[in-house]
């Protein structure tokens, strides 16, 4: 009897230790699940599709079928084999994958536009590295058949103009079915896809082809917007498109002097706002910008490249929205744009992703709490009361 009771007493501390260890494991796993999975649902769940003006006066059933729900993001910059550290790749790609998949599940957009710089090293990638980057992209940005994905080319995908080659352009077009000067029409809404890297204006082979396609598309759109009784021989044999002013989708922004007038928490940092932009590098040239405006008379322009948010009103009060980077590698507060669009109107709303600084704060707080629990369990943490009492007793003894 005595031996059995002593065995039970000895096993009791072991059970307590195992129980304590189990609690610690559950605590750590819970923090990991929240910070690496649940937090994306908590944050993106708060985002709502904006209402188009006049939508309240239209029948709900009719509105839901006529409004196109578009999700717009930019500058994912998937790291390559040259400059990308494996840990940085793992972390950034997991963050973007969870954000994108969560947004698809919660928001269910009709179409998703990525405004260039999908890859960070597309301008350098050899065939094997390119194939690996494409494989990872398809895994991260997989989508259901009900959602269409449209990818626009950026300078990091095919290189700046001096690095751009027909081979790189064709390689990108083959994977993403991208063509500069391509028109995408959904629910009567015209989207014009632009290879802004090819608007150098120097007559290079890729530039000539791209500009010729844009000019031809401009002619089609202009003819389609003419009134039925308007007679123009040049439009007699032209295929008619929906008579809706187009939306331009491109990587480079149209020309602006700097980001000095940009506002908002995700605009450029104050020390960068007044730095003048370089034409054909930071923004399109004034000549190329004027061409696009003259060709298409767009009602909205969406661009990326700067990694920061900005809203600019061009001549004729035509708005341009610069979409900030979708990658935490480029900013602490990535976001994407949610657009409710009709043939005659649109409404945009920004959806922020979890701030990386806040995730880091949660991890630090959890680590501090974990340390306190371990010290308290092993009685290595002196209560403040007893510590003060010892100091008072020592003072009296002196």
XYZ file of C-alpha atoms in Angstrom:
398
model
C 0.000 0.000 0.000
C 2.767 2.426 0.945
C 4.738 1.764 -2.242
C 1.696 2.385 -4.471
C 0.851 5.643 -2.687
C 4.447 6.899 -2.931
C 4.462 6.095 -6.671
C 1.298 8.173 -7.116
C 2.892 11.087 -5.251
C 6.017 10.920 -7.436
C 3.987 10.809 -10.640
C 1.968 13.878 -9.634
C 4.713 16.469 -10.381
C 5.346 14.773 -13.741
C 1.670 15.080 -14.654
C 1.700 18.744 -13.628
C 4.744 19.412 -15.774
C 3.175 17.670 -18.762
C -0.066 19.582 -18.247
C 1.855 22.856 -18.055
C 3.792 21.957 -21.207
C 0.526 21.170 -22.991
C -0.886 24.574 -21.998
C 2.222 26.307 -23.340
C 1.996 24.419 -26.642
C -1.704 25.328 -26.979
C -0.887 28.978 -26.257
C 1.884 29.108 -28.870
C -0.230 27.303 -31.493
C -3.174 29.648 -30.835
C -0.986 32.727 -31.348
C 0.438 31.276 -34.565
C -3.015 30.403 -35.944
C -4.298 33.886 -35.165
C -1.317 35.809 -36.587
C -0.787 33.630 -39.659
C -4.343 32.688 -40.577
C -7.288 34.157 -38.655
C -6.083 37.765 -38.660
C -6.632 37.995 -42.417
C -10.284 37.025 -41.983
C -10.739 39.454 -39.078
C -9.319 42.403 -41.076
C -10.712 41.728 -44.570
C -14.167 40.850 -43.168
C -14.527 44.553 -42.331
C -14.216 45.557 -46.006
C -17.411 46.195 -47.974
C -18.089 46.721 -51.667
C -18.879 50.392 -52.289
C -22.265 51.382 -53.656
C -22.493 52.988 -57.066
C -24.248 56.354 -57.136
C -27.933 55.943 -57.811
C -27.764 52.283 -56.844
C -30.298 52.831 -54.065
C -32.899 53.950 -56.621
C -32.473 50.881 -58.802
C -34.049 47.490 -58.246
C -31.689 45.366 -56.115
C -31.812 42.382 -58.454
C -31.010 44.555 -61.470
C -28.201 46.350 -59.623
C -26.474 43.137 -58.509
C -26.361 41.822 -62.077
C -25.303 45.090 -63.771
C -22.550 46.085 -61.313
C -19.118 44.569 -61.924
C -17.167 43.849 -58.735
C -13.494 44.406 -59.497
C -10.549 43.863 -57.163
C -7.413 45.815 -58.113
C -3.931 45.253 -56.695
C -0.387 46.001 -57.813
C 3.328 45.298 -57.368
C 3.370 41.855 -55.772
C 7.107 41.505 -56.581
C 7.491 37.757 -56.073
C 11.143 37.351 -55.161
C 13.491 35.495 -57.515
C 16.549 33.318 -57.089
C 19.103 36.145 -57.408
C 18.063 38.648 -54.731
C 15.413 36.685 -52.837
C 16.378 35.047 -49.535
C 14.410 31.825 -48.943
C 13.046 33.027 -45.582
C 11.956 36.359 -47.061
C 10.263 34.472 -49.915
C 8.479 32.135 -47.540
C 7.188 34.939 -45.328
C 6.089 37.410 -48.028
C 4.503 34.823 -50.264
C 2.565 33.280 -47.392
C 1.244 36.729 -46.418
C 0.139 37.550 -49.965
C -1.371 34.114 -50.550
C -3.407 34.217 -47.353
C -4.559 37.783 -48.073
C -5.569 37.020 -51.647
C -7.319 33.723 -50.893
C -9.143 35.236 -47.907
C -10.277 38.213 -50.014
C -11.548 35.887 -52.745
C -13.499 33.801 -50.230
C -15.016 36.733 -48.341
C -15.566 39.262 -51.144
C -16.106 37.036 -54.218
C -15.072 39.559 -56.902
C -16.084 39.072 -60.541
C -12.657 40.075 -61.826
C -9.191 40.752 -60.383
C -6.638 43.082 -61.997
C -2.938 42.992 -61.047
C -1.263 46.164 -62.326
C 2.228 44.916 -63.125
C 5.484 43.980 -61.400
C 4.110 40.562 -60.601
C 7.689 39.295 -60.359
C 10.735 41.025 -58.914
C 13.304 39.478 -61.262
C 11.375 38.795 -64.466
C 13.744 41.148 -66.278
C 16.688 38.854 -65.396
C 15.127 35.412 -65.076
C 16.510 32.504 -67.067
C 13.931 29.951 -68.322
C 14.152 27.649 -65.283
C 13.885 30.505 -62.764
C 11.015 32.018 -64.755
C 9.149 28.685 -64.726
C 9.614 28.417 -60.951
C 8.350 31.976 -60.405
C 5.274 31.292 -62.569
C 4.552 28.061 -60.673
C 4.640 29.880 -57.332
C 2.472 32.708 -58.682
C -0.189 30.258 -59.871
C -0.240 28.588 -56.469
C -0.564 31.885 -54.578
C -3.121 33.488 -56.871
C -5.227 30.479 -57.820
C -8.846 31.435 -58.282
C -12.216 29.824 -59.008
C -13.697 29.758 -62.490
C -16.246 32.368 -61.384
C -13.451 34.941 -60.887
C -11.373 36.195 -63.813
C -7.733 37.170 -63.304
C -6.149 39.791 -65.585
C -2.428 40.560 -65.225
C -0.805 43.696 -66.698
C 2.907 43.838 -67.479
C 5.378 45.938 -65.445
C 9.019 46.928 -65.765
C 10.169 44.216 -63.343
C 8.397 41.589 -65.470
C 10.100 42.430 -68.781
C 12.653 45.079 -67.806
C 12.786 48.826 -68.248
C 12.697 49.967 -71.864
C 16.457 49.518 -72.329
C 16.185 45.924 -70.974
C 12.925 44.978 -72.719
C 13.162 42.410 -75.509
C 10.617 40.721 -77.756
C 11.513 37.411 -76.089
C 10.642 38.709 -72.598
C 7.418 40.312 -73.803
C 6.321 37.132 -75.612
C 7.219 35.027 -72.576
C 4.983 37.163 -70.377
C 2.159 37.248 -72.941
C 2.215 33.457 -73.286
C 1.739 32.895 -69.543
C -0.779 35.659 -68.808
C -2.533 36.047 -72.193
C -1.474 39.679 -72.072
C -1.486 41.952 -75.103
C -0.926 45.683 -75.056
C -3.836 47.449 -76.684
C -6.182 44.647 -75.716
C -9.788 45.480 -74.854
C -11.634 43.591 -72.148
C -15.366 44.225 -72.058
C -17.379 42.905 -69.123
C -21.026 43.836 -68.429
C -20.802 46.640 -70.968
C -17.676 48.124 -69.327
C -14.563 48.704 -71.467
C -11.117 48.126 -69.935
C -8.060 49.031 -72.017
C -4.875 47.093 -71.194
C -1.684 49.113 -71.744
C 1.964 48.047 -71.821
C 3.244 51.313 -70.386
C 6.879 50.142 -70.605
C 6.511 50.202 -74.403
C 5.410 53.863 -74.542
C 8.966 55.128 -74.811
C 8.258 56.912 -78.089
C 11.577 55.971 -79.728
C 10.103 53.699 -82.416
C 11.501 50.411 -81.063
C 9.871 47.252 -82.500
C 7.809 46.478 -79.393
C 6.881 50.180 -79.034
C 5.682 50.458 -82.651
C 3.512 47.351 -82.343
C 2.067 48.448 -79.019
C 1.244 51.982 -80.173
C -0.312 50.725 -83.415
C -2.667 48.444 -81.458
C -3.611 51.245 -79.080
C -4.315 53.630 -81.964
C -6.522 51.033 -83.715
C -8.409 50.333 -80.497
C -8.862 54.063 -79.959
C -10.488 54.324 -83.381
C -12.915 51.493 -82.551
C -13.898 53.012 -79.217
C -14.367 56.495 -80.674
C -16.573 55.132 -83.455
C -18.631 53.165 -80.919
C -19.332 56.284 -78.872
C -20.710 58.278 -81.788
C -24.449 58.911 -81.909
C -26.458 56.577 -84.187
C -27.397 59.390 -86.595
C -23.795 60.566 -86.883
C -22.379 59.723 -90.309
C -18.662 59.034 -90.553
C -17.308 56.990 -93.458
C -14.259 55.986 -91.413
C -16.551 54.186 -88.943
C -18.780 52.405 -91.453
C -16.915 49.090 -91.327
C -15.707 49.292 -87.713
C -16.901 46.701 -85.206
C -19.163 48.437 -82.698
C -18.261 48.172 -79.023
C -20.304 49.153 -75.943
C -20.653 52.946 -75.894
C -18.940 53.307 -72.537
C -15.937 55.531 -71.826
C -13.017 53.173 -71.130
C -10.976 52.568 -67.982
C -7.198 52.457 -68.541
C -5.175 49.784 -66.744
C -1.382 50.198 -66.766
C 1.719 49.892 -64.627
C 3.347 53.331 -64.941
C 1.304 56.328 -63.770
C 0.618 59.153 -66.173
C 2.993 62.071 -65.919
C 2.971 64.071 -62.682
C 5.765 66.142 -61.161
C 5.923 64.287 -57.838
C 3.783 62.827 -55.061
C 3.651 66.191 -53.277
C -0.138 66.447 -53.529
C -0.817 62.834 -52.526
C -2.524 62.333 -49.176
C -3.571 59.451 -46.951
C -1.904 57.050 -44.559
C -0.570 54.910 -47.411
C 0.768 57.759 -49.526
C 4.529 58.250 -49.924
C 6.534 59.133 -46.782
C 6.931 62.917 -46.201
C 10.648 62.833 -47.030
C 9.894 61.316 -50.481
C 6.844 63.318 -51.550
C 8.720 66.312 -52.967
C 11.326 64.318 -54.881
C 10.741 65.091 -58.602
C 9.672 62.128 -60.738
C 11.812 61.114 -63.689
C 9.894 60.723 -66.967
C 9.959 57.229 -68.541
C 11.248 55.838 -65.250
C 8.956 56.854 -62.375
C 6.068 58.013 -64.582
C 5.206 58.085 -68.276
C 6.544 60.947 -70.348
C 4.338 63.976 -70.887
C 4.059 63.067 -74.565
C 2.941 59.468 -73.892
C 0.490 60.642 -71.220
C -1.076 63.152 -73.618
C -1.349 60.474 -76.313
C -3.269 58.096 -74.036
C -5.601 60.846 -72.900
C -6.204 61.997 -76.473
C -6.686 58.468 -77.827
C -9.093 57.173 -75.192
C -10.623 60.026 -73.169
C -10.854 57.605 -70.236
C -13.201 58.058 -67.305
C -10.700 56.429 -64.892
C -7.015 55.465 -64.927
C -5.602 52.781 -62.610
C -1.826 52.420 -62.218
C 0.837 51.066 -59.845
C 4.659 51.258 -59.842
C 5.228 53.843 -57.081
C 4.272 51.389 -54.267
C 2.338 54.245 -52.615
C -1.222 55.493 -52.926
C -2.129 58.650 -54.781
C -5.194 60.194 -56.380
C -4.623 62.706 -59.180
C -7.103 64.703 -61.253
C -5.833 65.176 -64.811
C -7.141 67.640 -67.396
C -10.879 67.303 -67.797
C -11.158 66.129 -64.191
C -10.186 62.572 -65.157
C -9.121 60.714 -61.982
C -6.073 58.486 -61.761
C -5.648 56.136 -58.810
C -2.142 54.865 -58.058
C -2.614 51.552 -56.271
C -0.039 50.845 -53.505
C 2.005 47.651 -53.336
C 0.307 44.428 -52.222
C 3.540 43.169 -50.620
C 4.666 43.723 -47.002
C 8.209 43.805 -48.332
C 7.435 47.225 -49.814
C 5.254 48.718 -47.087
C 3.891 48.149 -43.583
C 0.248 48.635 -44.645
C -0.488 46.974 -48.005
C -3.956 47.281 -49.493
C -6.046 46.684 -52.572
C -8.884 48.560 -54.271
C -12.468 47.334 -54.404
C -14.402 48.785 -57.326
C -18.117 48.622 -58.056
C -18.345 49.561 -61.725
C -21.160 50.082 -64.232
C -21.013 51.273 -67.854
C -21.686 54.843 -66.744
C -20.326 55.107 -63.194
C -17.957 53.633 -60.632
C -17.254 53.727 -56.919
C -13.948 52.732 -55.298
C -13.086 51.659 -51.773
C -9.722 50.743 -50.262
C -9.305 47.567 -48.221
C -6.242 47.485 -45.956
C -4.493 44.253 -45.065
C -3.145 43.540 -41.546
C -0.395 45.959 -40.546
C 2.852 44.027 -40.152
C 3.843 46.179 -37.168
C 0.670 45.085 -35.366
C 1.336 41.410 -36.087
C 4.864 41.898 -34.744
C 3.432 43.580 -31.616
C 1.120 40.610 -31.013
C 4.077 38.228 -31.301
C 6.175 40.329 -28.891
C 3.344 40.564 -26.340
C 2.721 36.818 -26.599
C 6.456 36.111 -26.177
C 6.640 38.339 -23.062
C 3.563 36.656 -21.566
C 5.008 33.237 -22.342
C 8.231 34.164 -20.540
C 6.323 35.399 -17.472
C 4.281 32.179 -17.320
C 7.415 30.013 -17.479
C 9.206 32.036 -14.768
C 6.126 31.977 -12.553
C 5.713 28.213 -12.994
C 9.276 27.522 -11.884
C 8.918 30.116 -9.070
C 11.714 32.233 -10.522
C 9.578 35.340 -10.607
C 9.659 37.225 -7.266
C 6.348 38.931 -6.477
C 6.783 42.724 -6.169
C 5.362 42.668 -2.614
C 8.000 40.287 -1.314
C 10.734 42.115 -3.177
C 9.746 45.414 -1.537
C 9.456 43.719 1.855
C 13.024 42.403 1.588
C 14.343 45.859 0.708
C 12.607 47.371 3.780
C 13.968 44.674 6.121
C 17.511 45.175 4.815
C 17.205 48.956 5.328
C 16.103 48.419 8.951
C 18.981 46.047 9.610
C 21.440 48.708 8.522
